[in-house]
Amino acid sequence: MTVVGNRPQFVKAAAVSWRLRARAEEVLVHTGQHYDEELSQVFFSELGLPAPEHRLDLGGGSNTAQTARMLEALEGLLASERPDLVLVYGDTNSTLAGALAAAQAGIRVAHVEAGMRSFDRAMPEELNRVLTDHASTLLLCPSEPAAENLRREAVAGRIEVVGDVMVDVARLVGPRVEVERQGHLLVTAHRAGNVDDPARLARLVELLTGLPGEVLFPLHPRTRARLEAAGLLDALARKVEILPPLGYLEFTALLRGATAVLTDSGGVQKEAYLAGVPCVTLRDTTEWTETVEAGWNTLVDLDPVAAQAALQRPAPAERPPLYGDGRAGERVVDALLSLVSGP
Ligand code: UDP
């Protein structure tokens, strides 16, 4: 049973699901954490994800309340489906709920993107990562430093470095991407730490409205709601081209055509690296530290001066393959099947 619930998980599952279905039976559960067409359905159709066998409707509410509702619903599904194992991705409420519900039912858990750490426990995602890893039987890491984090924490499960499934997706879908616009800055922002606090949100708007040139910002619904509530959307829209949340193909086209990306997303930092686009990260920590060490990513938090300085930095000459060879999905499926058939 695979449990997914939001945008980045649909992207990651697109590297694994069809491969898994070729060799085993998969029951896909969509928790409904992201339910809008723009954050959900478009990814299923564009990336060839199978329709979920179970669609729950558990979005909204606080992290705690949402996770609790998911735990309860998943307990029932696990009892009726009785899967050999539960597969979860990343660091969301759906990840933690899937892992914990399975572990409590005595069902093995495999976690894709295990071992990522920002070492910032104030981020809800960091709690989800740590707790999920410690409930997992099989920890599938995108990189060696992620595996090292898990060894340091002495997790109970088996650790395997499989590479990053988002590399697979970028390669699979890449040829269908048509770059039309070029020379712009591309922005994404939706982390609670940046948009839920009105003072931080105002700083974000100040930073973005001070950027030079053409700035494109596909707006996450959470960010739109916070901007509207704070009365900041109009000021932002006067300087920045606001777009709806985009499908993967359209977003990737804008990413590939960008001179740089500014983001607080985890996945987008990594996709920028893969596309050879310099990244300015609107946070003071990152779990994707290798991209910073390679000189392609700069952490500026919400400091406008630091952001402008980062945009002036020339891109490094080298871009080593940090996240594997695009065959992570295959290794994930091999690892799952050997766990299920093993002793
Ligand atoms: N993405 C997209 N359309 C957008 C913004 C992002 O398709 O308008 C994709 C992006 O390419 C990446 C994923 O969504 O694959 C990242 O999701 P998000 O930033 O929501 O989550 P995070 O990676 O921060 O967990």
XYZ file of C-alpha atoms and ligand atoms in Angstrom:
368
model
C 0.000 0.000 0.000
C 1.366 3.389 -1.017
C 0.158 6.435 0.909
C 0.434 9.810 -0.823
C -1.351 13.069 -0.204
C 0.269 16.097 -1.707
C 2.023 17.601 -4.692
C 5.641 16.552 -4.138
C 4.496 13.024 -3.294
C 2.600 12.671 -6.555
C 5.807 13.646 -8.366
C 7.919 11.138 -6.426
C 5.387 8.304 -6.773
C 5.466 8.828 -10.544
C 8.977 7.328 -10.527
C 7.923 4.186 -8.666
C 4.257 3.329 -9.061
C 4.237 1.960 -12.630
C 7.432 -0.011 -11.962
C 5.975 -1.475 -8.812
C 2.753 -2.442 -10.588
C 4.738 -4.355 -13.190
C 6.047 -6.687 -10.479
C 3.576 -6.539 -7.573
C 0.131 -5.401 -6.581
C -0.019 -1.799 -5.418
C -2.938 -0.198 -3.610
C -2.615 3.570 -3.895
C -4.172 5.682 -1.147
C -4.608 9.438 -1.636
C -5.249 11.049 1.744
C -6.636 14.221 0.185
C -4.094 16.433 1.985
C -3.912 18.400 -1.278
C -7.279 18.267 -2.928
C -7.364 21.189 -5.401
C -7.230 20.227 -9.072
C -4.109 22.382 -9.476
C -2.179 20.624 -6.714
C -3.475 17.123 -7.294
C -5.342 15.903 -10.382
C -3.022 17.507 -12.922
C -0.092 15.466 -11.571
C -1.965 12.189 -11.969
C -2.805 12.896 -15.589
C 0.539 14.442 -16.618
C 2.831 12.003 -14.856
C 0.855 8.851 -15.592
C 0.101 8.026 -11.964
C -2.637 5.399 -11.640
C -5.943 6.531 -10.156
C -5.904 5.929 -6.403
C -7.748 2.828 -5.227
C -8.756 4.790 -2.123
C -9.381 8.496 -2.015
C -9.823 9.977 1.420
C -10.888 13.525 1.995
C -8.716 14.523 4.913
C -7.260 17.922 3.960
C -7.464 21.031 6.125
C -7.110 21.677 9.846
C -3.970 21.887 11.958
C -1.083 19.487 11.382
C -2.035 17.579 14.524
C -5.735 17.324 13.712
C -5.049 16.361 10.103
C -2.515 13.684 11.069
C -4.935 12.312 13.645
C -7.771 12.012 11.104
C -5.413 10.259 8.696
C -4.231 7.809 11.365
C -7.771 6.813 12.128
C -8.788 6.378 8.499
C -5.611 4.473 7.633
C -6.068 2.097 10.554
C -9.328 0.922 8.983
C -7.848 0.643 5.484
C -4.851 -1.327 6.722
C -7.169 -3.746 8.487
C -9.237 -4.338 5.348
C -6.409 -4.350 2.755
C -3.806 -6.154 4.914
C -0.799 -5.062 2.798
C 2.636 -6.697 3.059
C 4.144 -3.277 3.511
C 3.347 0.409 3.417
C 5.342 2.784 1.232
C 5.565 6.495 2.082
C 7.434 9.446 0.542
C 9.012 12.605 1.886
C 7.995 14.575 4.936
C 4.310 15.487 5.066
C 1.458 14.647 7.427
C 0.478 11.863 5.019
C 4.009 10.432 5.332
C 3.936 10.328 9.106
C 0.352 9.065 9.300
C 1.064 6.260 6.808
C 4.209 5.198 8.650
C 2.792 5.352 12.146
C -0.517 3.659 11.312
C 1.375 0.817 9.612
C 3.963 0.445 12.378
C 1.205 0.316 14.990
C -0.590 -2.355 12.967
C 2.631 -4.400 12.832
C 3.045 -3.778 9.086
C 6.475 -2.975 7.662
C 7.147 0.559 6.457
C 9.400 1.699 3.608
C 10.317 5.389 3.465
C 11.538 7.016 0.252
C 13.637 10.143 0.857
C 14.740 8.827 4.250
C 17.505 10.549 6.186
C 16.935 14.099 4.979
C 17.451 16.601 7.787
C 17.337 20.374 8.052
C 18.123 20.085 11.802
C 15.394 22.655 12.393
C 12.778 21.080 14.654
C 10.559 24.144 14.322
C 9.676 22.919 10.816
C 6.689 20.556 10.845
C 8.375 18.676 7.987
C 11.454 17.965 10.130
C 9.359 16.303 12.820
C 7.617 14.232 10.163
C 10.980 13.135 8.705
C 12.542 12.105 11.988
C 9.474 10.288 13.303
C 8.831 8.502 10.014
C 12.434 7.307 9.781
C 12.289 5.852 13.268
C 9.036 4.000 12.463
C 10.446 2.554 9.211
C 11.718 -0.928 8.419
C 13.381 0.095 5.162
C 15.017 3.500 4.788
C 15.579 4.418 1.156
C 17.972 7.360 0.953
C 18.582 9.721 -1.956
C 22.254 10.246 -1.061
C 25.086 9.002 1.143
C 24.923 11.993 3.578
C 21.253 11.087 4.201
C 22.306 7.535 5.098
C 24.987 8.980 7.391
C 22.325 11.021 9.241
C 20.367 7.823 9.857
C 23.413 5.910 11.135
C 24.141 8.776 13.528
C 20.564 8.528 14.839
C 20.888 4.741 15.119
C 17.566 4.025 13.376
C 16.256 0.489 13.758
C 15.488 -0.179 10.070
C 17.680 -1.196 7.139
C 19.364 1.697 5.309
C 19.851 1.683 1.528
C 21.085 4.468 -0.745
C 18.964 4.243 -3.902
C 19.429 7.740 -5.365
C 16.760 10.344 -5.812
C 13.460 9.465 -7.438
C 13.028 13.061 -8.613
C 16.012 12.556 -10.914
C 14.057 9.707 -12.531
C 11.016 11.924 -13.001
C 13.053 14.795 -14.441
C 14.537 12.342 -16.968
C 11.302 10.557 -17.786
C 9.254 13.683 -18.307
C 12.095 15.946 -19.472
C 11.720 15.303 -23.195
C 8.060 16.436 -23.034
C 8.968 19.830 -21.552
C 8.874 22.740 -23.988
C 10.722 25.833 -22.830
C 8.946 28.905 -24.148
C 9.760 31.742 -21.761
C 13.334 32.563 -20.815
C 15.372 35.078 -18.855
C 13.006 35.455 -15.873
C 13.312 34.770 -12.153
C 10.993 31.997 -10.957
C 9.635 32.058 -7.392
C 7.839 29.506 -5.216
C 7.044 29.994 -1.531
C 4.638 28.240 0.797
C 6.519 27.052 3.914
C 4.586 27.751 7.104
C 7.636 29.557 8.511
C 7.491 32.092 5.666
C 3.799 32.611 5.025
C 1.914 31.986 8.279
C 3.660 34.730 10.276
C 2.443 38.138 8.976
C 5.783 39.851 9.720
C 7.710 37.204 7.754
C 5.143 37.345 4.945
C 5.626 41.133 4.689
C 9.402 40.615 4.449
C 8.883 38.049 1.717
C 6.804 40.560 -0.251
C 9.470 43.244 0.283
C 12.155 40.884 -0.980
C 10.182 39.829 -4.057
C 9.034 43.313 -5.052
C 12.657 44.524 -4.926
C 13.914 41.935 -7.414
C 15.173 43.107 -10.801
C 13.647 42.081 -14.143
C 10.760 39.768 -14.853
C 9.636 37.752 -11.833
C 7.128 34.872 -12.178
C 5.409 33.456 -9.098
C 3.041 30.465 -9.387
C 1.120 30.984 -6.190
C 0.425 28.086 -3.833
C -3.168 28.311 -2.447
C -1.870 28.584 1.105
C 0.310 31.563 0.171
C -2.511 33.213 -1.768
C -4.816 32.903 1.237
C -2.214 34.413 3.597
C -1.423 37.275 1.198
C -5.102 38.079 0.799
C -5.677 37.996 4.552
C -2.731 40.360 5.098
C -3.859 42.688 2.272
C -0.507 42.214 0.506
C -1.566 40.514 -2.715
C -2.163 43.687 -4.738
C 1.206 45.219 -3.831
C 2.923 41.988 -4.834
C 0.973 41.674 -8.081
C 2.031 45.174 -9.161
C 5.691 44.049 -9.390
C 5.503 40.293 -9.823
C 3.594 38.217 -12.370
C 1.296 36.023 -10.313
C 0.399 32.671 -11.878
C -1.833 29.846 -10.642
C -0.091 26.733 -9.293
C 1.221 24.993 -12.403
C 1.359 21.413 -13.570
C 4.734 19.694 -13.564
C 5.426 20.198 -17.289
C 4.587 23.885 -17.294
C 6.494 24.490 -14.065
C 9.554 22.612 -15.319
C 9.515 24.637 -18.548
C 9.588 27.879 -16.550
C 12.315 26.487 -14.306
C 14.507 25.506 -17.230
C 14.070 28.923 -18.843
C 14.819 30.856 -15.639
C 18.060 32.719 -14.924
C 17.579 31.762 -11.268
C 14.937 30.382 -8.938
C 13.986 31.718 -5.514
C 12.200 29.164 -3.359
C 11.491 27.739 0.060
C 10.523 24.346 -1.424
C 12.685 21.295 -0.872
C 11.953 19.677 -4.207
C 12.452 22.846 -6.213
C 15.962 23.396 -4.771
C 16.923 19.999 -6.058
C 15.174 20.356 -9.421
C 16.981 23.679 -9.953
C 20.277 21.892 -9.369
C 19.351 19.128 -11.809
C 18.360 21.721 -14.421
C 21.553 23.766 -13.905
C 19.654 26.812 -12.675
C 21.131 28.710 -9.689
C 18.889 28.611 -6.622
C 18.351 31.206 -3.900
C 16.701 29.532 -0.946
C 14.338 31.634 1.155
C 15.177 29.767 4.360
C 18.115 29.690 6.764
C 18.461 25.903 6.678
C 18.138 23.233 4.029
C 18.083 19.459 3.927
C 19.688 19.587 0.469
C 23.059 20.793 1.775
C 25.029 19.249 -1.094
C 23.567 21.816 -3.501
C 24.854 24.609 -1.244
C 28.295 23.007 -0.954
C 28.429 22.649 -4.759
C 27.873 26.426 -5.045
C 24.511 26.186 -6.858
C 22.294 27.099 -3.918
C 22.538 30.035 -1.494
C 20.559 30.303 1.743
C 19.407 33.889 2.259
C 16.401 33.448 4.557
C 14.257 36.538 3.818
C 17.120 39.047 3.564
C 16.620 41.180 0.416
C 20.270 42.322 0.305
C 21.572 38.778 0.595
C 19.102 37.652 -2.086
C 20.272 40.319 -4.541
C 23.920 39.457 -3.776
C 23.227 35.761 -4.367
C 21.652 36.569 -7.724
C 24.877 38.318 -8.780
C 27.005 35.225 -8.114
C 28.129 33.483 -11.265
C 27.052 29.845 -11.607
C 29.826 27.335 -10.811
C 31.560 25.605 -13.706
C 30.890 22.121 -12.331
C 27.685 20.298 -11.467
C 28.492 16.812 -10.160
C 25.715 14.155 -10.186
C 24.803 14.358 -6.484
C 21.564 12.425 -6.545
C 22.178 9.296 -8.550
C 21.686 8.103 -12.085
C 17.930 8.313 -12.654
C 17.381 4.653 -11.724
C 16.253 5.210 -8.147
C 12.702 3.995 -8.880
C 14.033 0.640 -10.031
C 16.150 0.286 -6.871
C 13.190 1.230 -4.682
C 11.093 -1.559 -6.225
C 13.954 -4.081 -5.917
C 14.383 -3.179 -2.244
C 10.636 -3.465 -1.533
C 10.358 -6.857 -3.193
C 13.430 -8.236 -1.477
C 12.044 -7.083 1.873
C 8.692 -8.761 1.260
C 10.153 -12.011 -0.068
C 13.090 -12.062 2.356
C 13.376 -13.860 5.678
N 5.698 22.233 -8.707
C 4.779 22.264 -9.749
N 4.071 23.414 -9.962
C 4.246 24.547 -9.227
C 5.196 24.505 -8.174
C 5.910 23.332 -7.942
O 4.610 21.274 -10.455
O 3.573 25.548 -9.478
C 6.398 20.956 -8.454
C 7.893 21.051 -8.472
O 8.388 20.861 -9.768
C 8.311 19.933 -7.534
C 7.169 19.872 -6.550
O 6.066 20.534 -7.152
O 8.378 18.699 -8.213
C 7.569 20.547 -5.264
O 6.500 20.618 -4.447
P 6.406 21.595 -3.201
O 7.264 22.771 -3.397
O 4.964 21.786 -2.964
O 6.898 20.674 -1.999
P 8.284 20.457 -1.259
O 9.255 19.905 -2.257
O 8.714 21.735 -0.666
O 7.958 19.439 -0.217
